[in-house]
XYZ file of C-alpha atoms in Angstrom:
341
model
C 84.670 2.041 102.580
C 81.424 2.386 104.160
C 80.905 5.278 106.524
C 78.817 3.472 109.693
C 78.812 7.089 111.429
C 76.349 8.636 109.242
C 72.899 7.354 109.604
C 71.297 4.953 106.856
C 68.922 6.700 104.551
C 66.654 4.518 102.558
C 64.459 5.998 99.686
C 60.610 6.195 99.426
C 60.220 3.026 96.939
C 62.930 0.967 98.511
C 61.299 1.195 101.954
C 58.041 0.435 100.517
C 59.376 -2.555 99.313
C 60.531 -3.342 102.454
C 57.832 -2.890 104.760
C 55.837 -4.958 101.882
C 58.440 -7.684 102.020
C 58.168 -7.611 105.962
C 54.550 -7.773 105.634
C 54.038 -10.334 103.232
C 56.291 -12.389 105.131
C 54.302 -12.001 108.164
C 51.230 -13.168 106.025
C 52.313 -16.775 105.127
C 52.238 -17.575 109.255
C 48.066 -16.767 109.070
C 47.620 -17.782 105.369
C 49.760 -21.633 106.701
C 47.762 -21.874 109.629
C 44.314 -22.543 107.940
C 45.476 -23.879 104.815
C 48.855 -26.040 105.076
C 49.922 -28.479 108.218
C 51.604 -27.566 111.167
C 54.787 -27.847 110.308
C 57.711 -28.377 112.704
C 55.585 -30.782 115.133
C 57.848 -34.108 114.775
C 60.504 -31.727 116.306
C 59.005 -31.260 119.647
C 60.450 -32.709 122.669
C 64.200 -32.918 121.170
C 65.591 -30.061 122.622
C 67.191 -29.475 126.714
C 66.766 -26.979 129.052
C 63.459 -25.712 127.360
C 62.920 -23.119 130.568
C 64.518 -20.946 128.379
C 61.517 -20.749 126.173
C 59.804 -19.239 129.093
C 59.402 -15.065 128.522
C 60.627 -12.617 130.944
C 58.915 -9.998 131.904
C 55.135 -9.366 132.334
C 54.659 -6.426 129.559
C 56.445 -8.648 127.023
C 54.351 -11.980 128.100
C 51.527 -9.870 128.254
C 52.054 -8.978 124.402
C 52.312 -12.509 123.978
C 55.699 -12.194 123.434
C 55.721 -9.911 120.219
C 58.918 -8.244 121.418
C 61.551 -8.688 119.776
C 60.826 -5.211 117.843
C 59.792 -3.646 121.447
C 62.863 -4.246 123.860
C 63.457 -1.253 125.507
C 64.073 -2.282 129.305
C 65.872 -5.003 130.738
C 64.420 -7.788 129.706
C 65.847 -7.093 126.182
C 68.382 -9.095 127.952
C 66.364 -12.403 127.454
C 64.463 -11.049 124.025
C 66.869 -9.291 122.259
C 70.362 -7.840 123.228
C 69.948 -5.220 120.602
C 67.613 -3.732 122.921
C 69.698 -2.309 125.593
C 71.050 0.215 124.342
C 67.390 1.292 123.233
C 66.345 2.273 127.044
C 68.548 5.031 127.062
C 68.551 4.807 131.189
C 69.825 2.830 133.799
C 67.280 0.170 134.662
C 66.731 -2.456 137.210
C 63.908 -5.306 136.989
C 62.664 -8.225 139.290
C 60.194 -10.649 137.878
C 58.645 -13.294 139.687
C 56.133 -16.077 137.663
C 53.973 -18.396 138.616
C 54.211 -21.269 136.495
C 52.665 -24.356 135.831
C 52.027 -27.296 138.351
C 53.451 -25.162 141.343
C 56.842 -24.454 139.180
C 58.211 -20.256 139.802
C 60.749 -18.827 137.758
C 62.407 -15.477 138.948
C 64.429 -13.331 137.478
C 66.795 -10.269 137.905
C 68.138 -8.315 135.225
C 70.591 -4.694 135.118
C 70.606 -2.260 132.356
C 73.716 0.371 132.915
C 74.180 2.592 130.180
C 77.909 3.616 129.735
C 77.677 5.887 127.011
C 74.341 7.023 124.310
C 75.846 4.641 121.821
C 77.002 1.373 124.230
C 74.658 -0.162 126.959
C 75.432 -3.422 129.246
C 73.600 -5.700 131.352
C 74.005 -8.588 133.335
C 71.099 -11.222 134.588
C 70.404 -14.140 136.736
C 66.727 -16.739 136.374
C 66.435 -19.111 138.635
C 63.506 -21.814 138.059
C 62.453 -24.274 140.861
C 59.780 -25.653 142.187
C 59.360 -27.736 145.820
C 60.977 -31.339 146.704
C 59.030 -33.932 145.162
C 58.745 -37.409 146.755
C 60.445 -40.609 145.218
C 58.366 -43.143 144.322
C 58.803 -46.554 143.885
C 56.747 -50.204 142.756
C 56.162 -51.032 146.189
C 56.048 -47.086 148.081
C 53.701 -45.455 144.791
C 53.172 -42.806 147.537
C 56.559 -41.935 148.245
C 59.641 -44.010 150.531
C 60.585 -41.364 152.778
C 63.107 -39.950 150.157
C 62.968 -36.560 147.760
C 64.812 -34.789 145.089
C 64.429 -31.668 143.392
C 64.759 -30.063 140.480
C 66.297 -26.458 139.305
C 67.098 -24.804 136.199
C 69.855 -21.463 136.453
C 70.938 -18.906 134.027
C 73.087 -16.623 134.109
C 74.616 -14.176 131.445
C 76.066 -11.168 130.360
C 74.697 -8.952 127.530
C 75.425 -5.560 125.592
C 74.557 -3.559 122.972
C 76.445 -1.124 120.562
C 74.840 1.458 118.242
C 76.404 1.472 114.691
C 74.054 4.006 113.850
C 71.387 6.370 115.068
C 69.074 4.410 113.583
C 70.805 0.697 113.936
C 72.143 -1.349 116.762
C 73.630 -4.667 117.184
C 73.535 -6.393 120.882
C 75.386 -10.102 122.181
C 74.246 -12.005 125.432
C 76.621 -14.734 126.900
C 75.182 -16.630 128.812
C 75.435 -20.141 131.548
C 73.100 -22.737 131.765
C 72.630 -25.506 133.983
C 70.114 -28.038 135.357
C 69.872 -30.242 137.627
C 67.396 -33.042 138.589
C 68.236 -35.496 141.552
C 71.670 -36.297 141.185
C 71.961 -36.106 137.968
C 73.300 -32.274 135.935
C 74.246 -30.538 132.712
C 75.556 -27.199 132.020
C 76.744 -25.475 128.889
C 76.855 -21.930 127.568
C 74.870 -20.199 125.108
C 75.048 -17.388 122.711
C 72.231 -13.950 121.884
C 72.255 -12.240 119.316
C 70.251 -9.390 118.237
C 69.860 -6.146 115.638
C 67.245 -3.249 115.692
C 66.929 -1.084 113.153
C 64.443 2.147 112.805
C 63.302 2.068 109.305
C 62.492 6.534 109.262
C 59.315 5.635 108.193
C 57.448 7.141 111.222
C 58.322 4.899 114.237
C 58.476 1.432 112.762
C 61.303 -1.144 113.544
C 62.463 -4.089 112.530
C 64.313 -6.419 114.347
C 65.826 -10.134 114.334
C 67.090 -11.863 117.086
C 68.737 -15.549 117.471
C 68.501 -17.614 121.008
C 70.000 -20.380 122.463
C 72.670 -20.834 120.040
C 75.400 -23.397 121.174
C 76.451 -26.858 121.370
C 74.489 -30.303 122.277
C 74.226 -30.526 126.081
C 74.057 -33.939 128.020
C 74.255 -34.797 131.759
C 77.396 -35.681 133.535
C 77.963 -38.986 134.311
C 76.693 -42.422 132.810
C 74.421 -45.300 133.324
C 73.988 -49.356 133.058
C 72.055 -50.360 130.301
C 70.791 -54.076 130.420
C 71.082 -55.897 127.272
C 70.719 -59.943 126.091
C 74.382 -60.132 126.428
C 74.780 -58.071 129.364
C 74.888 -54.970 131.216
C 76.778 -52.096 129.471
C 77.754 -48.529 130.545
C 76.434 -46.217 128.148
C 76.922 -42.391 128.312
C 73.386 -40.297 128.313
C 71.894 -38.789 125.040
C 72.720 -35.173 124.509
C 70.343 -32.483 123.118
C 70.579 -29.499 121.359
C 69.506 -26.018 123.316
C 66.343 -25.050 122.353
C 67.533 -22.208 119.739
C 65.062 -19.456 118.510
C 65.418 -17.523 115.220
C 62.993 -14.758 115.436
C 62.087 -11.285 113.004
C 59.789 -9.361 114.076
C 58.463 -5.216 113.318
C 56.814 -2.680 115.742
C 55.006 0.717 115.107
C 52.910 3.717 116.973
C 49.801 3.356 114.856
C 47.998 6.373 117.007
C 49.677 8.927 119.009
C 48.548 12.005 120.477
C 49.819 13.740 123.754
C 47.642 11.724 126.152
C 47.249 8.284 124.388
C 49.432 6.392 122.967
C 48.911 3.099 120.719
C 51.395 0.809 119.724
C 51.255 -2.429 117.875
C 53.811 -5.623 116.885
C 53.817 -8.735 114.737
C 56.810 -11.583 115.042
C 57.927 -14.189 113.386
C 58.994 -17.349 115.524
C 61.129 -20.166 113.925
C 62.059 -22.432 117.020
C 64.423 -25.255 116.237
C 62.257 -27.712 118.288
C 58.651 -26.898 117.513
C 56.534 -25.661 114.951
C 56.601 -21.681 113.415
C 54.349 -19.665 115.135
C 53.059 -16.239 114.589
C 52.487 -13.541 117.204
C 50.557 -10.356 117.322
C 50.982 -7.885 120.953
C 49.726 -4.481 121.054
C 49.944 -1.882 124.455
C 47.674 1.211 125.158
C 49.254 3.918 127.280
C 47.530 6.412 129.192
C 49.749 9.587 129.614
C 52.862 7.301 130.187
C 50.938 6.037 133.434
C 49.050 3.667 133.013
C 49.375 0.631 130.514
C 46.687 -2.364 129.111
C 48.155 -5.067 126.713
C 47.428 -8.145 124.918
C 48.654 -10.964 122.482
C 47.609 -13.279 120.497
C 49.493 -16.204 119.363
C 48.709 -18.087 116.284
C 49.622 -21.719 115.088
C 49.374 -22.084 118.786
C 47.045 -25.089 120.857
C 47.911 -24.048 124.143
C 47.659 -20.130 125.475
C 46.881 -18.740 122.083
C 45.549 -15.311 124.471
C 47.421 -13.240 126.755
C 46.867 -10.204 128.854
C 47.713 -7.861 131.469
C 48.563 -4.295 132.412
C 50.557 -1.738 134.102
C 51.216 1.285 136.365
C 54.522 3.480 136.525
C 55.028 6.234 138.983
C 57.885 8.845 139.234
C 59.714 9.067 142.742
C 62.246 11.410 143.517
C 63.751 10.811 139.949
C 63.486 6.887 139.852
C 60.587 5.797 137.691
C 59.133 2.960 139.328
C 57.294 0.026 136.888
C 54.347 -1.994 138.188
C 53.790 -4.796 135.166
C 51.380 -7.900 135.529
C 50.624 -10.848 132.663
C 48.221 -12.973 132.616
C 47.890 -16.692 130.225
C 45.221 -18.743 130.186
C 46.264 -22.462 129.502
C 43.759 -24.298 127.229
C 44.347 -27.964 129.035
C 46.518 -27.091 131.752
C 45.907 -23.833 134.544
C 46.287 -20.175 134.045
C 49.679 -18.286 134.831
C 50.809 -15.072 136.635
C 53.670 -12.709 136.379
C 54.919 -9.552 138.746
C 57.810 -7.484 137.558
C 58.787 -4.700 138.855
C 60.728 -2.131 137.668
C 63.193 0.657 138.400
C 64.615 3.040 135.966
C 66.772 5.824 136.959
């Protein structure tokens, strides 16, 4: 019977065989992209309540998302579960984003630690964006009326450490939208492992999103036919679930600077694979710089953005900003701050 309270121990030609695996795997993403079509394409648009591809968080979505192998503070929440019991503190976040066309999406996320080995968290995102006017043939500029639109989430998470070296997290989590007077809801399943290899700092990590059954607004509608009108239930969709593996490493560290880089794998079910590179320079644990690049990717292929933290009376407070440039669309924002105690 396996012992899962001593740590793993891997020897010097199996983890080279590993991080070459890893890294090979990595390769095909950048080796596709020139070489082979973009596969996955005929599966966009077939998926609901795709807000939840939106990234939390302004260092992660200023990494481009490459953090999967990197959650350490509450947003491991949204990008992998198996990351809360990495932060090793208590940790509060707010995160407010400006999306596109005039749509913000904020979030609030808790990270409690109960013991070293077991961490918990709980969230809430809300996306919305103003009343927009309905339109008709004969009123193209609007009849007086409006309805809105909203997207909510809201979820439990936690994360248990098998190992000093490996963890396994689980987020539970409710989802509903609305638009008009029309709504869905369902509930979704995280979940999440990090692992730290003992080959200097590198991790690995996998993590699975969105996993759960078709979803489909209430209610149902008249369809006109030749031989009538007919009441026909809508068309469900499945969630917009997100296999991803990704691996994370210090590549130059000295007592002032710190350098630290990460590559990720993304299989979503309802687009193409996509590749992503983030690294982050810190400055003496104050100040922060980061970037991304996304490849496979037409739209906002480069991110950036930066940070401050500041210690106050024992509560380290985080200052994060992203920034994504939109090819054929606008530019986006995102403020999150931070408190860790």
């Amino acid at each position: 019977m396996t012992d899962f309270s001593q740590p793993l121990t891997l020897s010097g030609a199996v983890l080279k065989k590993i991080i070459f695996i890893v890294a090979l795997f990595f390769a095909m993403p950048l080796n596709a992209q020139g070489l082979l079509p973009k596969l996955g394409e005929q599966r966009a648009g077939t998926a609901a309540v795709t807000f939840l591809k939106i990234g939390v968080g302004a260092r992660a979505n200023a990494m481009g998302g490459a953090y999967v192998a990197m959650a350490n503070d509450a947003s491991a929440l949204y990008w992998n579960p198996a990351g809360v019991v990495q932060i090793n503190k208590n940790e509060l976040i707010v995160s407010h984003l400006d999306w596109l066309v005039d749509v913000d999406y904020d979030y609030l996320g808790y990270v409690h630690q109960m013991t070293p080995n077991l961490g918990l968290g709980a969230f809430v995102g809300y996306l919305h964006f103003p009343d927009m006017a309905v339109t008709t043939e004969y009123h193209p500029y609007g009849n007086g009326e409006f309805f809105s639109y909203s997207d909510l989430v809201v979820g439990l998470g936690g994360s248990l450490k098998m190992t000093d070296r490996f963890s396994f997290g689980v987020t539970v989590k409710y989802v509903r939208e609305e638009l008009a007077e029309l709504a869905m809801d369902g509930v979704m399943l995280d979940l999440g492992t990090y692992y730290w290899t003992g080959y200097k700092s590198l991790r690995i990590a996998a993590a699975m999103r969105n996993f759960g059954n078709d979803l489909r607004p209430q209610g149902t509608y008249e369809r006109r036919e030749s031989s009538g009108t007919t009441t026909t239930p809508y068309q469900s969709f499945s969630p917009p679930t997100l296999f991803t593996l990704g691996a994370a490493m210090d590549v130059y560290t000295t007592r002032v600077h710190l350098l630290t880089t990460s590559v990720q794998m993304n299989h979503p079910m309802d687009d193409q694979e996509n590749f992503v590179i983030g690294g982050e320079y810190r400055y003496r644990r104050l100040f922060f710089l980061r970037g991304g690049y996304r490849a496979n990717m037409d739209e906002n292929q480069w991110t950036f953005g930066g940070g401050a933290h500041f210690l106050l009376k024992g509560v380290r407070f985080k200052l994060d900003y992203a920034y994504a440039d939109y090819t054929h669309l606008t530019m986006t924002q995102q403020f999150t701050f931070g408190f860790e105690f």
